[in-house]
Coordinates of C-alpha atoms and ligand atoms in Angstrom, one line a residue:
M1 CA 14.1 31.3 15.2
A2 CA 16.2 28.7 13.5
E3 CA 17.9 26.5 16.1
P4 CA 21.4 24.8 15.3
T5 CA 21.1 21.5 13.5
I6 CA 22.6 18.3 14.9
Y7 CA 25.2 18.8 12.4
E8 CA 26.2 22.3 13.5
L9 CA 26.2 21.2 17.2
S10 CA 28.9 18.5 16.4
S11 CA 32.0 19.0 18.6
P12 CA 35.2 17.0 18.4
G13 CA 35.5 14.3 21.1
R14 CA 31.8 14.6 22.4
I15 CA 30.5 11.2 23.2
G16 CA 26.9 10.1 23.3
I17 CA 27.2 6.4 23.8
R18 CA 29.5 4.1 26.1
F19 CA 30.2 0.7 24.8
P20 CA 30.5 -2.2 27.4
E21 CA 33.8 -3.8 27.7
S22 CA 34.2 -6.4 24.7
D23 CA 33.6 -9.9 26.0
V24 CA 34.9 -11.6 22.9
P25 CA 38.4 -11.9 21.4
Q26 CA 39.3 -8.7 19.3
Q27 CA 39.5 -9.7 15.5
Q28 CA 41.9 -8.3 13.1
F29 CA 40.0 -7.5 10.0
P30 CA 41.7 -7.1 6.7
E31 CA 43.5 -3.9 6.1
N32 CA 41.5 -2.9 3.0
F33 CA 38.2 -3.6 4.7
M34 CA 38.7 -0.8 7.2
R35 CA 38.1 2.9 6.7
K36 CA 40.8 5.2 7.7
E37 CA 38.4 7.7 9.0
L38 CA 34.8 7.7 9.6
P39 CA 33.8 11.3 10.0
L40 CA 30.3 11.4 11.9
P41 CA 28.8 14.2 13.9
E42 CA 30.0 14.0 17.6
L43 CA 27.3 14.7 19.9
S44 CA 26.0 13.9 23.4
E45 CA 23.1 11.6 24.0
L46 CA 20.8 14.6 24.9
D47 CA 21.7 16.2 21.5
V48 CA 20.7 13.0 19.7
V49 CA 17.5 12.6 21.7
R50 CA 16.5 16.2 20.9
H51 CA 17.3 15.8 17.3
F52 CA 15.1 12.8 16.7
T53 CA 12.2 14.1 18.9
H54 CA 12.4 17.4 16.8
L55 CA 12.4 15.3 13.5
S56 CA 9.4 13.3 14.9
R57 CA 7.4 16.4 15.5
L58 CA 7.9 17.6 11.8
N59 CA 6.3 14.3 10.7
Y60 CA 2.6 13.9 10.0
S61 CA 0.9 10.4 10.8
I62 CA -2.4 8.8 11.1
D63 CA -1.8 8.8 15.0
E64 CA -2.0 12.6 14.8
G65 CA -4.8 13.4 12.5
F66 CA -6.8 12.5 9.6
Y67 CA -5.2 11.1 6.7
P68 CA -7.6 10.5 3.6
L69 CA -4.9 9.4 1.1
G70 CA -7.1 7.6 -1.5
S71 CA -6.1 4.1 -2.5
C72 CA -3.6 3.9 0.4
T73 CA -6.2 2.8 3.2
M74 CA -4.5 4.9 5.9
K75 CA -6.7 3.3 8.8
Y76 CA -5.9 3.3 12.4
N77 CA -3.3 0.7 13.1
P78 CA -4.5 -1.0 16.4
R79 CA -1.6 -1.0 19.1
I80 CA -2.2 -4.8 19.9
N81 CA -0.7 -5.6 16.6
E82 CA 2.5 -4.1 17.9
V83 CA 2.2 -6.2 21.0
T84 CA 1.9 -9.5 19.3
A85 CA 4.6 -8.7 16.6
R86 CA 7.0 -8.1 19.4
L87 CA 6.4 -11.2 21.4
P88 CA 9.8 -12.6 21.8
G89 CA 8.9 -15.9 20.2
F90 CA 8.2 -14.0 17.0
S91 CA 10.6 -11.2 17.2
N92 CA 13.5 -13.3 18.1
S93 CA 13.1 -16.2 15.7
H94 CA 15.6 -16.7 12.8
P95 CA 14.6 -17.9 9.3
L96 CA 17.2 -20.6 9.4
Q97 CA 16.1 -22.3 12.6
P98 CA 15.1 -26.0 12.3
L99 CA 11.3 -26.5 11.6
E100 CA 10.6 -28.1 15.0
S101 CA 11.7 -24.8 16.7
I102 CA 9.5 -22.5 14.6
Q103 CA 6.2 -24.3 14.6
G104 CA 4.4 -21.4 16.3
N105 CA 5.6 -19.0 13.6
L106 CA 4.5 -21.4 10.8
A107 CA 1.0 -22.0 12.5
V108 CA 0.6 -18.0 12.3
M109 CA 1.5 -18.1 8.6
Y110 CA -0.7 -21.1 7.9
L111 CA -3.8 -19.6 9.6
L112 CA -3.4 -16.3 7.7
Q113 CA -3.1 -18.2 4.4
E114 CA -6.4 -19.9 5.5
W115 CA -8.2 -16.7 6.5
L116 CA -7.1 -15.0 3.2
K117 CA -8.3 -18.0 1.2
E118 CA -11.7 -17.8 2.9
L119 CA -11.9 -13.9 2.5
T120 CA -10.9 -13.7 -1.2
G121 CA -12.4 -17.1 -2.3
F122 CA -9.4 -18.6 -3.7
H123 CA -7.6 -22.1 -3.6
S124 CA -4.1 -21.2 -2.4
V125 CA -2.2 -18.3 -1.1
S126 CA 1.6 -17.4 -1.0
L127 CA 2.6 -15.0 1.7
Q128 CA 6.0 -14.2 -0.1
P129 CA 5.6 -11.1 -2.1
A130 CA 7.0 -8.0 -0.2
A131 CA 4.2 -5.7 -1.4
G132 CA 1.3 -5.2 -3.7
A133 CA 3.6 -4.1 -6.6
Q134 CA 5.6 -7.5 -6.1
G135 CA 2.4 -9.3 -6.0
E136 CA 1.6 -7.9 -9.4
L137 CA 4.9 -8.8 -10.7
V138 CA 4.3 -12.5 -9.4
G139 CA 0.8 -12.3 -11.1
G140 CA 2.4 -11.6 -14.3
L141 CA 5.0 -14.4 -14.0
I142 CA 2.3 -16.7 -13.1
M143 CA 0.3 -15.9 -16.3
R144 CA 3.5 -16.2 -18.3
A145 CA 4.2 -19.7 -16.7
Y146 CA 0.8 -20.9 -17.3
H147 CA 0.5 -19.9 -20.8
K148 CA 4.0 -21.4 -21.4
Y149 CA 3.0 -24.6 -19.8
R150 CA 0.1 -24.9 -22.0
K151 CA 2.4 -24.1 -25.0
D152 CA 0.3 -21.2 -25.7
D153 CA 3.0 -18.8 -26.9
K154 CA 1.4 -16.2 -28.8
R155 CA 0.1 -14.4 -25.7
T156 CA 2.3 -11.2 -25.4
K157 CA -0.1 -8.6 -24.1
I158 CA -1.9 -7.5 -20.8
L159 CA -4.8 -5.1 -20.9
V160 CA -4.6 -2.4 -18.2
P161 CA -7.5 0.0 -17.7
D162 CA -6.8 3.7 -18.1
S163 CA -7.8 4.2 -14.3
A164 CA -5.1 1.8 -13.2
H165 CA -2.5 2.4 -10.5
G166 CA 0.9 3.0 -12.4
T167 CA 2.2 -0.2 -11.0
N168 CA 0.0 -2.3 -13.2
P169 CA 1.6 -1.2 -16.5
A170 CA 4.9 -1.2 -14.8
T171 CA 4.7 -4.7 -13.5
S172 CA 3.1 -6.2 -16.7
S173 CA 6.0 -4.9 -18.7
M174 CA 8.6 -6.2 -16.1
A175 CA 6.9 -9.6 -16.4
G176 CA 7.8 -9.5 -20.1
F177 CA 4.3 -8.4 -21.5
E178 CA 3.3 -5.4 -23.4
P179 CA 0.7 -3.4 -21.3
V180 CA -2.2 -2.3 -23.6
N181 CA -4.4 0.7 -22.4
L182 CA -8.0 0.0 -22.0
P183 CA -10.4 3.1 -21.9
S184 CA -12.9 3.5 -19.3
D185 CA -16.6 4.4 -20.3
K186 CA -18.7 7.3 -19.0
R187 CA -19.9 5.6 -16.1
G188 CA -16.2 4.7 -14.9
N189 CA -16.5 1.0 -16.0
I190 CA -14.4 -0.7 -18.5
D191 CA -15.7 -0.1 -21.9
L192 CA -16.9 -3.3 -23.1
E193 CA -16.9 -2.7 -26.8
Q194 CA -13.2 -1.7 -26.5
L195 CA -12.5 -4.8 -24.4
K196 CA -14.0 -7.1 -27.0
A197 CA -12.1 -5.5 -29.7
L198 CA -8.8 -5.7 -27.9
C199 CA -9.2 -9.4 -26.6
D200 CA -7.6 -11.8 -28.9
E201 CA -5.0 -14.8 -29.1
T202 CA -2.3 -12.5 -28.1
T203 CA -4.0 -11.5 -24.9
A204 CA -2.4 -12.9 -21.8
G205 CA -4.8 -11.5 -19.5
L206 CA -6.4 -8.3 -17.9
M207 CA -5.2 -6.6 -14.7
L208 CA -8.4 -5.2 -13.1
T209 CA -8.8 -3.2 -9.9
N210 CA -12.3 -3.7 -8.4
P211 CA -13.5 -1.5 -6.8
N212 CA -11.4 0.6 -9.3
T213 CA -9.5 3.6 -8.4
L214 CA -12.5 5.9 -9.0
G215 CA -13.9 4.0 -6.0
L216 CA -16.5 2.4 -8.3
F217 CA -17.4 -1.2 -8.4
E218 CA -17.1 -2.5 -11.9
E219 CA -20.7 -3.0 -12.7
N220 CA -19.9 -5.4 -15.6
V221 CA -17.4 -7.4 -13.9
L222 CA -18.9 -10.9 -14.6
E223 CA -19.0 -9.9 -18.3
V224 CA -15.5 -8.5 -18.3
I225 CA -14.2 -11.7 -16.9
K226 CA -16.2 -13.8 -19.3
I227 CA -14.9 -11.8 -22.3
V228 CA -11.1 -12.1 -21.3
H229 CA -11.7 -16.0 -20.4
N230 CA -13.4 -16.8 -23.7
A231 CA -10.3 -15.2 -25.4
G232 CA -8.1 -17.6 -23.5
G233 CA -6.7 -14.8 -21.2
L234 CA -6.4 -14.7 -17.3
V235 CA -7.9 -12.1 -15.0
Y236 CA -5.6 -10.5 -12.5
G237 CA -7.2 -8.6 -9.5
D238 CA -5.2 -5.7 -8.1
G239 CA -6.6 -6.2 -4.6
A240 CA -5.4 -2.9 -3.1
N241 CA -9.0 -2.0 -2.6
L242 CA -10.1 -5.0 -0.9
N243 CA -11.1 -3.1 2.1
A244 CA -14.4 -2.2 0.4
L245 CA -15.4 -6.1 -0.2
L246 CA -14.3 -7.8 3.1
G247 CA -16.9 -10.3 4.0
V248 CA -19.1 -8.8 1.4
T249 CA -18.1 -10.5 -1.9
K250 CA -15.1 -12.6 -2.8
P251 CA -13.0 -11.9 -6.1
G252 CA -12.4 -15.7 -6.5
A253 CA -16.2 -16.1 -6.7
L254 CA -16.5 -13.4 -9.2
G255 CA -14.1 -15.3 -11.4
F256 CA -10.8 -13.7 -11.0
D257 CA -7.7 -16.0 -11.5
I258 CA -5.2 -14.2 -9.2
L259 CA -5.3 -11.5 -6.7
H260 CA -2.8 -9.7 -4.6
I261 CA -3.8 -8.4 -1.2
N262 CA -2.1 -5.5 0.5
L263 CA -1.7 -6.7 4.0
H264 CA -0.6 -3.2 5.0
K265 CA -3.5 -1.4 3.7
T266 CA -6.5 -3.6 4.3
F267 CA -5.1 -5.6 7.4
S268 CA -3.3 -2.6 9.2
T269 CA 0.4 -2.1 9.3
P270 CA 1.6 1.4 9.5
H271 CA 2.9 2.1 6.0
G272 CA 3.6 5.2 3.9
G273 CA 7.3 6.0 5.1
G274 CA 8.6 3.1 3.0
G275 CA 8.3 0.8 5.9
P276 CA 7.8 -3.1 5.0
G277 CA 4.6 -4.1 3.4
S278 CA 3.3 -7.4 2.4
G279 CA 1.5 -8.6 -0.6
P280 CA 0.2 -12.1 -0.7
V281 CA -0.9 -13.6 -3.8
A282 CA -4.1 -15.7 -4.0
V283 CA -5.0 -18.0 -7.0
A284 CA -7.7 -20.2 -8.3
E285 CA -7.1 -24.0 -8.3
H286 CA -5.9 -24.0 -12.1
L287 CA -2.9 -21.7 -11.0
A288 CA -2.0 -23.1 -7.6
S289 CA 0.8 -25.2 -8.9
F290 CA 2.5 -22.0 -10.2
L291 CA 2.8 -20.0 -7.0
P292 CA 6.1 -18.9 -5.6
D293 CA 7.8 -21.4 -3.1
P294 CA 7.6 -22.1 -0.4
L295 CA 3.9 -22.2 0.9
I296 CA 3.2 -23.2 4.4
G297 CA 1.4 -26.5 4.7
I298 CA 0.8 -29.3 7.2
L299 CA 3.3 -32.0 6.9
E300 CA 1.6 -34.3 9.4
E301 CA -1.9 -34.0 10.8
G302 CA -2.3 -33.4 14.4
N303 CA -4.4 -35.4 16.8
E304 CA -5.8 -35.0 20.3
E305 CA -2.3 -35.1 22.0
L306 CA -0.1 -33.7 19.2
P307 CA -0.6 -30.3 17.2
P308 CA 0.0 -30.7 13.5
L309 CA 3.4 -30.5 12.0
Y310 CA 3.7 -27.4 9.9
G311 CA 6.4 -27.2 7.1
F312 CA 7.1 -25.7 3.7
I313 CA 5.7 -27.0 0.5
K314 CA 7.0 -26.4 -2.8
P315 CA 4.3 -26.0 -5.7
E316 CA 5.0 -28.2 -8.7
Q317 CA 5.5 -25.7 -11.4
S318 CA 6.5 -22.9 -9.0
I319 CA 7.8 -19.8 -10.8
G320 CA 10.5 -19.8 -7.8
R321 CA 11.3 -17.7 -4.8
V322 CA 10.5 -14.1 -5.0
K323 CA 11.6 -12.8 -1.6
A324 CA 14.5 -14.0 0.7
F325 CA 13.1 -16.5 3.4
H326 CA 9.5 -16.4 4.1
G327 CA 8.3 -12.8 3.4
H328 CA 7.7 -9.9 5.9
F329 CA 6.9 -12.2 8.8
G330 CA 6.2 -9.1 11.2
V331 CA 3.6 -7.8 8.9
I332 CA 2.0 -11.2 8.6
V333 CA 1.8 -11.4 12.4
R334 CA 0.1 -7.9 12.5
A335 CA -2.3 -9.0 9.7
L336 CA -3.5 -12.2 11.6
T337 CA -3.9 -10.2 14.9
Y338 CA -6.0 -7.7 13.0
V339 CA -8.1 -10.6 11.5
L340 CA -8.5 -12.4 14.8
M341 CA -9.5 -9.1 16.8
N342 CA -12.2 -8.3 14.2
G343 CA -13.4 -11.8 13.5
A344 CA -15.6 -12.6 10.6
E345 CA -18.4 -10.1 11.5
G346 CA -16.0 -7.3 12.5
L347 CA -14.3 -7.7 9.1
R348 CA -17.7 -7.4 7.3
D349 CA -18.2 -4.2 9.4
V350 CA -14.9 -2.9 8.2
A351 CA -16.1 -2.9 4.7
K352 CA -19.5 -1.5 5.5
Y353 CA -18.3 1.4 7.6
A354 CA -15.7 2.3 4.9
V355 CA -18.2 2.4 2.3
L356 CA -20.6 4.4 4.5
N357 CA -17.9 6.9 5.4
A358 CA -16.9 7.5 1.8
N359 CA -20.5 8.0 0.6
Y360 CA -21.3 10.4 3.6
L361 CA -18.4 12.6 2.6
M362 CA -19.0 12.3 -1.0
E363 CA -22.7 13.4 -0.7
I364 CA -21.7 16.6 1.3
L365 CA -18.6 17.6 -1.0
K366 CA -20.3 17.2 -4.1
N367 CA -22.0 20.4 -3.4
A368 CA -19.1 22.4 -3.7
Y369 CA -16.5 20.3 -5.9
T370 CA -17.2 18.6 -9.2
L371 CA -17.8 14.9 -8.9
P372 CA -17.1 13.5 -12.3
Y373 CA -18.7 10.0 -11.7
D374 CA -21.7 10.6 -9.5
R375 CA -22.5 7.1 -8.6
T376 CA -22.7 5.3 -5.2
C377 CA -19.1 4.7 -4.2
K378 CA -17.3 2.1 -2.4
H379 CA -14.5 3.0 0.1
E380 CA -13.4 6.0 -1.9
F381 CA -14.4 8.8 -4.5
V382 CA -12.6 11.2 -6.7
L383 CA -13.5 14.9 -6.9
E384 CA -11.9 17.6 -9.2
G385 CA -9.8 20.1 -7.4
V386 CA -10.7 22.8 -10.0
W387 CA -13.5 25.1 -10.9
E388 CA -14.4 26.3 -14.4
E389 CA -14.7 29.8 -13.1
L390 CA -11.2 29.8 -11.6
P391 CA -8.6 28.6 -14.1
D392 CA -5.9 29.5 -11.8
I393 CA -6.6 27.2 -9.0
H394 CA -5.6 23.5 -9.1
A395 CA -5.8 20.4 -7.0
L396 CA -2.3 20.9 -5.6
D397 CA -3.6 24.4 -4.2
V398 CA -6.4 22.7 -2.5
A399 CA -4.0 20.0 -1.2
K400 CA -1.6 22.4 0.3
R401 CA -4.3 24.5 1.9
L402 CA -5.5 21.4 3.7
M403 CA -2.2 21.1 5.5
D404 CA -2.8 24.5 7.0
Y405 CA -5.9 23.0 8.8
G406 CA -3.6 20.1 10.1
I407 CA -5.1 17.6 7.6
H408 CA -3.1 15.3 5.3
P409 CA -4.1 16.0 1.7
P410 CA -5.8 13.3 -0.3
T411 CA -4.1 11.6 -3.3
N412 CA -4.0 14.0 -5.9
Y413 CA -3.6 13.9 -9.8
F414 CA -4.3 10.2 -9.6
P415 CA -6.3 8.6 -11.3
L416 CA -5.2 10.0 -14.5
I417 CA -8.7 10.0 -16.1
V418 CA -10.0 12.7 -13.8
K419 CA -8.6 16.1 -14.3
E420 CA -7.0 17.6 -11.3
A421 CA -8.0 14.7 -9.2
L422 CA -8.6 14.6 -5.5
M423 CA -9.0 11.1 -4.4
I424 CA -10.5 10.7 -0.9
E425 CA -10.5 7.6 1.2
P426 CA -11.7 8.3 4.7
T427 CA -11.5 4.5 6.0
E428 CA -13.9 2.9 8.4
T429 CA -11.9 4.0 11.5
E430 CA -12.8 7.8 11.4
S431 CA -15.7 9.0 13.6
K432 CA -18.5 11.2 12.3
Q433 CA -17.1 14.0 14.0
T434 CA -13.8 13.9 12.1
L435 CA -15.6 13.4 8.8
D436 CA -17.7 16.4 9.7
E437 CA -14.7 18.6 10.5
F438 CA -13.0 17.5 7.2
A439 CA -16.0 18.4 5.2
R440 CA -16.3 21.6 7.0
V441 CA -12.8 22.3 6.1
M442 CA -13.2 21.4 2.5
L443 CA -16.2 23.5 2.1
Q444 CA -14.3 26.5 3.6
I445 CA -11.5 25.8 1.2
A446 CA -13.8 25.8 -1.8
K447 CA -15.2 29.2 -0.6
E448 CA -11.6 30.7 0.0
A449 CA -10.8 29.5 -3.6
H450 CA -13.5 32.0 -4.8
D451 CA -13.1 34.7 -2.3
N452 CA -9.4 34.8 -1.8
P453 CA -7.5 32.6 -4.3
E454 CA -4.0 33.9 -3.1
L455 CA -4.7 32.0 0.2
L456 CA -4.5 28.8 -1.6
H457 CA -1.6 29.7 -4.0
E458 CA 0.6 30.5 -1.4
A459 CA -0.2 27.6 1.1
P460 CA 0.8 26.0 3.1
H461 CA 1.4 28.8 5.7
H462 CA 1.7 27.0 8.8
T463 CA 3.8 24.1 8.2
P464 CA 7.6 24.0 8.9
V465 CA 8.4 24.3 5.3
G466 CA 6.3 26.3 2.9
R467 CA 5.5 25.4 -0.8
L468 CA 8.4 23.6 -2.4
D469 CA 9.6 23.7 -5.9
E470 CA 8.9 20.1 -6.7
V471 CA 10.9 20.1 -10.1
K472 CA 13.9 21.7 -8.4
A473 CA 13.6 19.2 -5.4
A474 CA 13.6 16.3 -7.9
R475 CA 16.3 17.6 -10.3
D476 CA 18.6 18.9 -7.6
L477 CA 18.5 16.2 -5.0
V478 CA 20.1 17.1 -1.6
L479 CA 20.6 13.7 0.3
C480 CA 23.3 14.6 2.6
C481 CA 23.3 17.9 4.6
W482 CA 26.3 17.5 6.8
R483 CA 30.0 17.0 5.7
P484 CA 32.9 17.2 8.1
E485 CA 34.8 20.4 7.8
A486 CA 37.8 20.0 5.6
N487 CA 40.9 20.1 8.0
Ligands
PLP1 C1 -1.1 0.7 -3.3 C2 -1.4 0.3 -4.6 C3 -0.7 -0.6 -5.5 C4 0.7 -0.8 -5.0 O1 0.8 -1.6 -3.6 P1 2.1 -1.4 -2.8 O2 1.7 -2.4 -1.6 O3 2.2 0.1 -2.6 O4 3.3 -1.9 -3.6 C5 -1.3 -1.1 -6.5 N1 -2.6 -0.8 -6.9 C6 -3.3 0.1 -6.2 C7 -4.6 0.4 -6.8 C8 -2.8 0.6 -5.0 O5 -3.5 1.4 -4.3

């Protein structure tokens, strides 16, 4: 039964909130700043509580069930992160406070910079970028600044593997370069011959995701980096998949020049609903002076009685600011909490269990789905959501049918080099029971696809809304569903 929406419940004069008496003098705003009317639904507090509670129940989240959304690292977000992020000293601070009064905040940022340097093997880290994609843009701008500084001005191209996330070519081009498509070989590695052929004095660099979006470790990574370096280019690492490497290997030690880290993925902050992310950028020593400003540094060393004095440092050739103030501080607090709660050994276990869980699932599911790159995977793997004998079944059908079983679908139709891709990343926080249940459901769906394909075509059956017309939804956007009745 369709209940009336909050909009239909609106009733003139109904009030949901009582404002306290004003304790400041009333101000007169300029006439032309004031709206004559502000037509909003008029509701009681109870109506509003029910509305938002109802909406929250339509949502699906990692707190509710398994969320194997490949490349997004939807791990459990420990509640203690929320406790530390809400400590009043952090949550009530203001970025314009004098340095002496925000030493604790700066210590948190400094400590996280140090941990990220240690975990990635780089010389310096900037915590400024707002998310991975902005980190990529920063990486591109650093490449640009570096080549310009060396008066090496013919470098106009960035090589981007065909398995890359869409943000890689987009940010390369935003940074003023021409992205050049680099094919993968049959094992899912970069094709070395093609790489050699494409590298020349116009190559500004390569953007490499390792493990790549097939979940595969680039087997020739050292050779790849050498080829690009020999041509005078830089190698940018898209670190979205760092979860697979934590404490096991360091991109800096492999020879990468730049790397972004998605704190909200690897270091646990709720993400996926467009909430704040954080994409720190780490660089090798020869690029440290180009980082966005400011970095957090120690201005005066501490001693037995006094803690160090932390402050802001501007790198000499800095590409400038990329974000208001100091980045997304709340995410930085959560990431440091996560790091400290795990410790060095715990972080290594994160990587090991993420890889173990993915391989466990892959070995079961490859019996019922095509696994185009059949190699030991890292934290994720990619199946085909299609069967030769069933031309009418698509990855989208499998994804929608999973929703009937209360499971969030994997990433689908990405990476582009796998047809009808289903990209599955279980993460380390799921138990064997959950993985077994997911495997059982996936095998069941493969069977349904053969026995009763209509079940898949019409899915989802049990969700608040059924199969959407995605083209119509994009073309014919409805962003506002309530307007006041015309008087
Ligand atoms: C998530 C992701 C990005 C983009 O990161 P955001 O933090 O979402 O901007 C880039 N590359 C890969 C491989 C990713 O998975």
